[in-house]
Amino acid sequence: GSPRSSGAEGLVDPISLEPLAALGYPPFSLAADLDHPSDNDLFDGNVLASYLVSTGRFEHPISRRALERSECARLDGYLASHRLPAARVAYAFDHRDEFASDGSGNQVAALREEASAVLQSLFAARSPAAAASREAE
C-alpha cells in the first residue's frame, strides 16, 4: 500500500463510512480497546476531531471507552502535522464540563458550533458519492 493509506486498504472511517485509503493523509489510530488492536482503531482524524468536539463526548465512537487527555492532544498534533483544520480537542476535553451548561458566551460553545459546522460540511461534500455508491449496490 501507499504510505498515505498505511494499512487502511478496504477499511472505512467508522463515523463517515468513507474509505480510509481515499484520504489524502494517513488515518488516525485510536484504540477501541487498549489491549486488543482491531479494525475499529483507524479514523479520518479530521472527522474524529470534529465529532468529539461537536458532541462533547470524549469516548471512543465504537467501544465507548473513555478517552484520555493525551489522546486528545495527540489528535490535535495529528491535525497540525497533516495541515488539517485545528479543532482544539484537548482544550475541549479540559473544558468538557462546559458542554453541560447552556454554553452562552463560552469558548467551548464556539468550538462546538464550529466543529458541528465542519462535520456537516464534510458529510454534505461526501453525500453525492455516498449516494451513488449506495445506488450502485
CSV table of C-alpha atoms in Angstrom, one decimal:
chain,number,residue,atom,x,y,z
A,1,GLY,CA,0.0,0.0,0.0
A,2,SER,CA,0.9,3.6,-0.3
A,3,PRO,CA,2.5,5.4,2.7
A,4,ARG,CA,-0.6,7.6,2.9
A,5,SER,CA,-3.1,4.7,3.3
A,6,SER,CA,-0.8,2.9,5.9
A,7,GLY,CA,-2.8,-0.3,6.3
A,8,ALA,CA,-6.2,1.2,5.6
A,9,GLU,CA,-7.0,-0.7,2.4
A,10,GLY,CA,-10.5,-1.9,2.5
A,11,LEU,CA,-11.3,-0.1,5.7
A,12,VAL,CA,-13.8,2.7,6.2
A,13,ASP,CA,-13.9,5.5,8.7
A,14,PRO,CA,-16.4,4.3,11.4
A,15,ILE,CA,-18.0,7.8,11.6
A,16,SER,CA,-18.3,8.9,7.9
A,17,LEU,CA,-18.2,5.4,6.4
A,18,GLU,CA,-15.8,6.8,3.7
A,19,PRO,CA,-12.8,4.6,2.6
A,20,LEU,CA,-9.7,5.4,4.6
A,21,ALA,CA,-7.5,4.6,1.7
A,22,ALA,CA,-9.0,7.6,-0.2
A,23,LEU,CA,-7.8,10.1,2.4
A,24,GLY,CA,-5.1,12.5,1.3
A,25,TYR,CA,-3.4,11.8,4.6
A,26,PRO,CA,-2.8,8.7,6.8
A,27,PRO,CA,-5.7,7.6,9.1
A,28,PHE,CA,-5.5,8.5,12.8
A,29,SER,CA,-5.2,5.5,15.2
A,30,LEU,CA,-7.4,5.5,18.3
A,31,ALA,CA,-7.6,2.1,20.1
A,32,ALA,CA,-11.1,0.9,20.7
A,33,ASP,CA,-9.6,-1.5,23.3
A,34,LEU,CA,-6.1,-0.6,24.7
A,35,ASP,CA,-5.3,-4.3,25.0
A,36,HIS,CA,-6.6,-5.7,21.6
A,37,PRO,CA,-5.9,-3.8,18.3
A,38,SER,CA,-8.8,-4.0,15.8
A,39,ASP,CA,-10.1,-2.6,12.5
A,40,ASN,CA,-12.1,-0.1,14.7
A,41,ASP,CA,-8.8,1.7,15.6
A,42,LEU,CA,-8.4,3.8,12.4
A,43,PHE,CA,-10.3,7.0,11.7
A,44,ASP,CA,-10.3,10.0,9.4
A,45,GLY,CA,-8.7,12.2,12.1
A,46,ASN,CA,-10.4,15.4,10.8
A,47,VAL,CA,-13.9,13.7,11.1
A,48,LEU,CA,-13.0,12.3,14.5
A,49,ALA,CA,-11.8,15.6,15.9
A,50,SER,CA,-15.0,17.4,14.7
A,51,TYR,CA,-17.2,14.6,16.1
A,52,LEU,CA,-15.5,14.7,19.6
A,53,VAL,CA,-15.7,18.5,19.9
A,54,SER,CA,-19.2,18.8,18.4
A,55,THR,CA,-20.7,16.1,20.6
A,56,GLY,CA,-18.6,16.8,23.8
A,57,ARG,CA,-18.4,13.0,24.3
A,58,PHE,CA,-14.8,12.2,24.8
A,59,GLU,CA,-15.1,8.4,24.3
A,60,HIS,CA,-14.2,6.1,21.5
A,61,PRO,CA,-17.0,6.2,19.0
A,62,ILE,CA,-17.2,2.4,18.7
A,63,SER,CA,-16.2,0.9,22.1
A,64,ARG,CA,-17.3,3.9,24.2
A,65,ARG,CA,-14.0,3.7,26.1
A,66,ALA,CA,-13.3,6.9,27.9
A,67,LEU,CA,-10.5,8.9,26.2
A,68,GLU,CA,-7.5,10.3,27.9
A,69,ARG,CA,-6.4,13.8,27.6
A,70,SER,CA,-3.1,12.6,26.0
A,71,GLU,CA,-5.1,11.0,23.1
A,72,CYS,CA,-6.9,14.3,22.5
A,73,ALA,CA,-3.6,16.2,22.5
A,74,ARG,CA,-2.2,13.5,20.1
A,75,LEU,CA,-5.2,14.1,17.8
A,76,ASP,CA,-4.5,17.9,17.9
A,77,GLY,CA,-0.9,17.2,16.9
A,78,TYR,CA,-2.0,14.9,14.1
A,79,LEU,CA,-4.3,17.6,12.7
A,80,ALA,CA,-1.4,20.1,12.8
A,81,SER,CA,1.1,17.8,11.2
A,82,HIS,CA,-1.2,17.0,8.3
A,83,ARG,CA,-2.3,20.6,7.9
A,84,LEU,CA,-5.9,19.9,8.7
A,85,PRO,CA,-8.2,22.4,10.5
A,86,ALA,CA,-7.4,22.8,14.2
A,87,ALA,CA,-10.3,21.5,16.4
A,88,ARG,CA,-8.7,22.1,19.8
A,89,VAL,CA,-9.7,18.7,21.0
A,90,ALA,CA,-7.5,18.8,24.2
A,91,TYR,CA,-8.9,22.3,25.1
A,92,ALA,CA,-12.5,21.0,24.7
A,93,PHE,CA,-11.5,17.9,26.7
A,94,ASP,CA,-10.2,20.1,29.5
A,95,HIS,CA,-13.4,22.1,29.5
A,96,ARG,CA,-15.8,19.2,28.9
A,97,ASP,CA,-17.9,20.3,32.0
A,98,GLU,CA,-18.9,23.4,30.0
A,99,PHE,CA,-20.7,21.2,27.4
A,100,ALA,CA,-23.4,20.6,30.1
A,101,SER,CA,-24.0,24.3,30.6
A,102,ASP,CA,-26.2,26.4,28.3
A,103,GLY,CA,-23.0,27.5,26.7
A,104,SER,CA,-23.9,31.1,26.1
A,105,GLY,CA,-20.7,33.1,25.5
A,106,ASN,CA,-18.2,30.4,26.5
A,107,GLN,CA,-15.2,29.3,24.3
A,108,VAL,CA,-16.4,25.7,24.3
A,109,ALA,CA,-19.8,26.7,22.8
A,110,ALA,CA,-17.9,28.4,20.0
A,111,LEU,CA,-15.6,25.4,19.4
A,112,ARG,CA,-18.6,23.1,19.4
A,113,GLU,CA,-20.5,25.2,16.9
A,114,GLU,CA,-17.5,25.4,14.6
A,115,ALA,CA,-16.9,21.6,14.9
A,116,SER,CA,-20.6,20.9,14.1
A,117,ALA,CA,-20.4,23.1,11.0
A,118,VAL,CA,-17.2,21.3,9.9
A,119,LEU,CA,-18.8,17.9,10.4
A,120,GLN,CA,-21.9,18.9,8.5
A,121,SER,CA,-19.8,20.3,5.6
A,122,LEU,CA,-17.8,17.1,5.5
A,123,PHE,CA,-20.9,15.0,5.2
A,124,ALA,CA,-22.5,17.3,2.7
A,125,ALA,CA,-19.5,17.3,0.5
A,126,ARG,CA,-19.3,13.5,0.6
A,127,SER,CA,-23.0,12.7,0.3
A,128,PRO,CA,-23.3,12.6,-3.6
A,129,ALA,CA,-20.5,10.0,-3.7
A,130,ALA,CA,-22.1,8.1,-0.9
A,131,ALA,CA,-25.5,8.2,-2.5
A,132,ALA,CA,-24.0,7.0,-5.8
A,133,SER,CA,-22.3,4.1,-4.2
A,134,ARG,CA,-25.5,3.1,-2.4
A,135,GLU,CA,-27.4,3.2,-5.7
A,136,ALA,CA,-24.7,1.0,-7.4
A,137,GLU,CA,-25.3,-1.7,-4.8
